[in-house]
Amino acid sequence: DAGVIQSPRHEVTEMGQEVTLRCKPISGHNSLFWYRQTMMRGLELLIYFNNNVPIDDSGMPEDRFSAKMPNASFSTLKIQPSEPRDSAVYFCASTPGQMNTEAFFGQGTRLTVV
Amino acid sequence: GIQVEQSPPDLILQEGANSTLRCNFSDSVNNLQWFHQNPWGQLINLFYIPSGTKQNGRLSATTVATERYSLLYISSSQTTDSGVYFCAVDNYGQNFVFGPGTRLSVLP
């Protein structure tokens, strides 16, 4: 398996634009997580899905952020409209399931909003 | 929610030295992992160790779940060990929380 795949690796956008980050979890994994990493706040959990259903989105900063998981092999994190303070590295991770919760991370998307 | 602390926050070693990194957590957990974030930002799984002891080459880890701590041992450190080491815990599916990390610099 190629591991968790995220795209794009880097994104530079202007303030006010819509940004969509994509994630393909490891095949067969049941849970998917979106994290944001900044110098000030470290690694923060934004949202996680179990069997494609959002379980906890309490970490989503505000209504400008939304996440979907239309099927077991794909998830998106959307920011609309983007702001400079959204600049960070966004990671996606997946785990096999409840009996084995070892998490595997993608390489991240570095987002810069200017 | 569960709190995760790591110590020391920063560590500078000479190549060849040994070190111990510590992770304390405030509640019972069903999963604990150690990650290494390399200078390119990639998060690399080191150990999945909710309890007990594991070894992988120069690295080993021990988790004492009843006392709510885990230790990561690095022996004969190399410059490629530099980066940030994170401990993360799963509080029975309620969350997967990262500690603040230990930044390790290994000097040649």
CSV table of C-alpha atoms in Angstrom, one decimal:
chain,number,residue,atom,x,y,z
A,1,ASP,CA,0.0,0.0,0.0
A,2,ALA,CA,1.3,3.5,-0.8
A,3,GLY,CA,0.2,4.9,2.5
A,4,VAL,CA,-2.0,7.9,3.2
A,5,ILE,CA,-1.8,10.2,0.1
A,6,GLN,CA,-2.5,13.9,0.4
A,7,SER,CA,-2.7,16.5,-2.4
A,8,PRO,CA,-1.5,19.0,-3.1
A,9,ARG,CA,1.8,19.0,-1.2
A,10,HIS,CA,2.0,22.8,-1.3
A,11,GLU,CA,-0.7,25.4,-1.9
A,12,VAL,CA,-0.3,29.1,-2.1
A,13,THR,CA,-3.5,31.1,-2.4
A,14,GLU,CA,-4.8,34.6,-2.0
A,15,MET,CA,-6.9,35.6,0.9
A,16,GLY,CA,-10.6,35.1,0.2
A,17,GLN,CA,-10.1,32.2,-2.2
A,18,GLU,CA,-11.5,28.7,-1.7
A,19,VAL,CA,-9.0,26.0,-0.9
A,20,THR,CA,-9.6,22.3,-1.1
A,21,LEU,CA,-7.2,19.7,0.4
A,22,ARG,CA,-7.5,16.1,-0.5
A,23,CYS,CA,-6.8,12.8,1.3
A,24,LYS,CA,-6.8,9.2,0.3
A,25,PRO,CA,-6.6,6.9,3.4
A,26,ILE,CA,-4.9,3.5,3.5
A,27,SER,CA,-7.2,0.9,1.9
A,28,GLY,CA,-9.2,-0.9,4.5
A,29,HIS,CA,-8.8,1.7,7.2
A,30,ASN,CA,-12.0,2.7,8.9
A,31,SER,CA,-11.1,6.0,10.6
A,32,LEU,CA,-9.7,9.2,9.1
A,33,PHE,CA,-8.4,12.3,10.9
A,34,TRP,CA,-7.5,15.8,9.8
A,35,TYR,CA,-4.9,17.7,11.8
A,36,ARG,CA,-3.4,21.2,11.5
A,37,GLN,CA,0.1,21.9,12.6
A,38,THR,CA,1.3,25.4,13.5
A,39,MET,CA,4.3,26.7,15.5
A,40,MET,CA,2.0,28.3,18.1
A,41,ARG,CA,-0.5,25.5,18.6
A,42,GLY,CA,1.3,22.3,17.6
A,43,LEU,CA,-0.7,19.5,16.1
A,44,GLU,CA,-4.4,20.0,16.6
A,45,LEU,CA,-7.2,17.6,15.7
A,46,LEU,CA,-9.7,19.3,13.4
A,47,ILE,CA,-12.2,16.4,12.7
A,48,TYR,CA,-12.3,12.7,12.5
A,49,PHE,CA,-14.5,10.2,10.6
A,50,ASN,CA,-15.4,6.6,11.4
A,51,ASN,CA,-16.8,4.6,8.5
A,52,ASN,CA,-17.2,7.8,6.5
A,53,VAL,CA,-19.3,9.5,9.2
A,54,PRO,CA,-18.0,12.6,11.0
A,55,ILE,CA,-17.7,11.7,14.7
A,56,ASP,CA,-16.1,14.8,16.3
A,57,ASP,CA,-15.7,18.1,14.5
A,58,SER,CA,-15.2,20.1,17.7
A,59,GLY,CA,-11.7,21.0,16.5
A,60,MET,CA,-12.9,22.7,13.3
A,61,PRO,CA,-12.0,26.4,13.9
A,62,GLU,CA,-15.0,28.0,12.4
A,63,ASP,CA,-17.7,27.8,9.7
A,64,ARG,CA,-15.2,28.6,7.0
A,65,PHE,CA,-13.9,25.1,7.5
A,66,SER,CA,-15.8,22.0,6.2
A,67,ALA,CA,-14.8,18.4,5.7
A,68,LYS,CA,-16.4,15.6,3.8
A,69,MET,CA,-15.9,11.9,3.3
A,70,PRO,CA,-18.1,10.8,0.5
A,71,ASN,CA,-16.6,7.2,0.4
A,72,ALA,CA,-14.1,5.1,2.2
A,73,SER,CA,-11.2,6.1,-0.1
A,74,PHE,CA,-11.5,9.9,-0.2
A,75,SER,CA,-11.9,12.9,2.0
A,76,THR,CA,-11.7,16.6,1.5
A,77,LEU,CA,-11.0,19.6,3.8
A,78,LYS,CA,-12.3,22.9,2.4
A,79,ILE,CA,-11.6,26.4,3.6
A,80,GLN,CA,-13.9,29.1,2.2
A,81,PRO,CA,-13.0,31.9,2.3
A,82,SER,CA,-9.3,31.4,3.3
A,83,GLU,CA,-7.5,33.8,5.5
A,84,PRO,CA,-3.8,34.4,6.3
A,85,ARG,CA,-4.2,32.8,9.7
A,86,ASP,CA,-5.1,29.6,8.1
A,87,SER,CA,-1.6,29.2,6.9
A,88,ALA,CA,-0.3,25.9,8.3
A,89,VAL,CA,0.6,22.3,7.5
A,90,TYR,CA,-2.5,20.1,7.2
A,91,PHE,CA,-2.1,16.4,7.9
A,92,CYS,CA,-4.5,13.6,7.2
A,93,ALA,CA,-4.2,10.2,9.0
A,94,SER,CA,-6.0,6.9,9.0
A,95,THR,CA,-6.3,4.0,11.4
A,96,PRO,CA,-7.5,0.4,10.8
A,97,GLY,CA,-10.4,0.5,13.3
A,98,GLN,CA,-11.5,0.2,16.9
A,99,MET,CA,-9.4,-2.8,17.7
A,100,ASN,CA,-6.2,-1.4,16.2
A,101,THR,CA,-5.9,2.4,16.3
A,102,GLU,CA,-2.4,2.7,15.1
A,103,ALA,CA,-2.4,5.9,13.1
A,104,PHE,CA,-0.5,6.5,9.8
A,105,PHE,CA,0.0,10.0,8.5
A,106,GLY,CA,0.2,11.5,5.0
A,107,GLN,CA,3.0,13.8,4.1
A,108,GLY,CA,0.9,16.9,4.7
A,109,THR,CA,-0.2,19.9,2.7
A,110,ARG,CA,1.6,23.1,3.4
A,111,LEU,CA,-0.9,25.9,2.9
A,112,THR,CA,0.1,29.5,2.6
A,113,VAL,CA,-2.6,32.2,2.4
A,114,VAL,CA,-1.3,35.6,1.3
B,1,GLY,CA,-9.9,16.3,27.9
B,2,ILE,CA,-6.8,14.3,28.3
B,3,GLN,CA,-3.5,16.2,28.7
B,4,VAL,CA,-0.2,15.0,27.3
B,5,GLU,CA,3.1,16.4,28.5
B,6,GLN,CA,6.6,15.7,27.1
B,7,SER,CA,10.0,16.3,28.5
B,8,PRO,CA,12.5,17.7,27.9
B,9,PRO,CA,11.2,20.3,25.4
B,10,ASP,CA,14.6,20.5,23.8
B,11,LEU,CA,17.7,18.2,23.8
B,12,ILE,CA,21.1,18.6,22.3
B,13,LEU,CA,23.3,15.6,22.0
B,14,GLN,CA,26.7,14.7,20.6
B,15,GLU,CA,26.6,11.9,18.1
B,16,GLY,CA,26.9,8.6,19.8
B,17,ALA,CA,25.2,9.6,23.0
B,18,ASN,CA,22.1,8.0,24.5
B,19,SER,CA,18.9,9.8,25.5
B,20,THR,CA,15.6,9.2,27.2
B,21,LEU,CA,12.4,11.1,26.2
B,22,ARG,CA,9.4,11.1,28.5
B,23,CYS,CA,5.7,11.3,27.9
B,24,ASN,CA,3.1,11.8,30.7
B,25,PHE,CA,-0.6,11.6,30.2
B,26,SER,CA,-3.5,12.5,32.5
B,27,ASP,CA,-5.9,9.7,31.9
B,28,SER,CA,-6.1,6.0,30.9
B,29,VAL,CA,-5.5,5.3,27.2
B,30,ASN,CA,-6.0,2.5,24.8
B,31,ASN,CA,-3.4,3.6,22.3
B,32,LEU,CA,0.0,5.4,22.6
B,33,GLN,CA,2.3,6.1,19.7
B,34,TRP,CA,5.7,7.7,19.3
B,35,PHE,CA,6.4,9.6,16.1
B,36,HIS,CA,9.5,11.3,14.6
B,37,GLN,CA,8.9,14.4,12.6
B,38,ASN,CA,11.9,14.7,10.4
B,39,PRO,CA,13.3,18.1,9.1
B,40,TRP,CA,11.2,17.7,6.0
B,41,GLY,CA,8.0,17.7,8.1
B,42,GLN,CA,7.1,14.0,7.6
B,43,LEU,CA,5.6,12.2,10.6
B,44,ILE,CA,7.1,8.8,10.8
B,45,ASN,CA,5.7,6.0,13.0
B,46,LEU,CA,8.2,4.8,15.5
B,47,PHE,CA,6.2,2.7,18.0
B,48,TYR,CA,2.6,1.7,18.6
B,49,ILE,CA,2.9,0.9,22.3
B,50,PRO,CA,-0.2,1.2,24.5
B,51,SER,CA,1.7,-0.9,27.1
B,52,GLY,CA,4.8,-2.9,27.6
B,53,THR,CA,8.2,-2.6,25.9
B,54,LYS,CA,9.2,-2.7,22.2
B,55,GLN,CA,12.6,-2.4,20.5
B,56,ASN,CA,13.5,-1.5,16.9
B,57,GLY,CA,17.2,-1.2,16.3
B,58,ARG,CA,18.7,1.6,18.3
B,59,LEU,CA,15.3,2.8,19.5
B,60,SER,CA,13.1,1.2,22.2
B,61,ALA,CA,10.0,2.3,24.1
B,62,THR,CA,8.3,1.4,27.3
B,63,THR,CA,4.8,2.3,28.4
B,64,VAL,CA,3.6,1.9,32.0
B,65,ALA,CA,-0.1,2.5,31.4
B,66,THR,CA,-1.0,2.1,35.1
B,67,GLU,CA,1.4,5.0,36.0
B,68,ARG,CA,0.4,7.0,32.9
B,69,TYR,CA,3.8,7.5,31.3
B,70,SER,CA,5.9,6.3,28.4
B,71,LEU,CA,9.6,6.5,27.7
B,72,LEU,CA,11.5,6.5,24.4
B,73,TYR,CA,15.1,5.5,24.4
B,74,ILE,CA,17.6,6.4,21.7
B,75,SER,CA,20.9,4.8,21.9
B,76,SER,CA,24.1,5.7,19.9
B,77,SER,CA,22.4,8.7,18.5
B,78,GLN,CA,23.1,9.8,14.9
B,79,THR,CA,22.6,13.1,13.1
B,80,THR,CA,19.7,11.6,11.2
B,81,ASP,CA,17.9,11.2,14.5
B,82,SER,CA,17.5,15.0,14.7
B,83,GLY,CA,13.9,16.3,14.5
B,84,VAL,CA,10.9,16.5,16.8
B,85,TYR,CA,9.6,13.5,18.7
B,86,PHE,CA,5.9,13.4,19.5
B,87,CYS,CA,3.9,11.2,21.8
B,88,ALA,CA,0.2,10.8,20.9
B,89,VAL,CA,-2.5,9.1,22.9
B,90,ASP,CA,-6.0,7.8,22.1
B,91,ASN,CA,-8.4,8.2,24.9
B,92,TYR,CA,-10.7,5.3,24.0
B,93,GLY,CA,-11.9,6.9,20.7
B,94,GLN,CA,-12.8,10.2,22.2
B,95,ASN,CA,-9.8,11.9,20.7
B,96,PHE,CA,-6.2,11.4,19.5
B,97,VAL,CA,-4.1,14.0,21.2
B,98,PHE,CA,-0.5,14.9,20.6
B,99,GLY,CA,2.0,16.2,23.1
B,100,PRO,CA,4.0,19.3,22.4
B,101,GLY,CA,7.1,17.3,21.3
B,102,THR,CA,10.7,17.1,22.2
B,103,ARG,CA,13.1,18.8,19.7
B,104,LEU,CA,16.3,16.8,19.4
B,105,SER,CA,19.4,18.0,17.8
B,106,VAL,CA,22.3,15.6,17.3
B,107,LEU,CA,25.6,17.2,16.6
B,108,PRO,CA,28.4,15.6,14.6
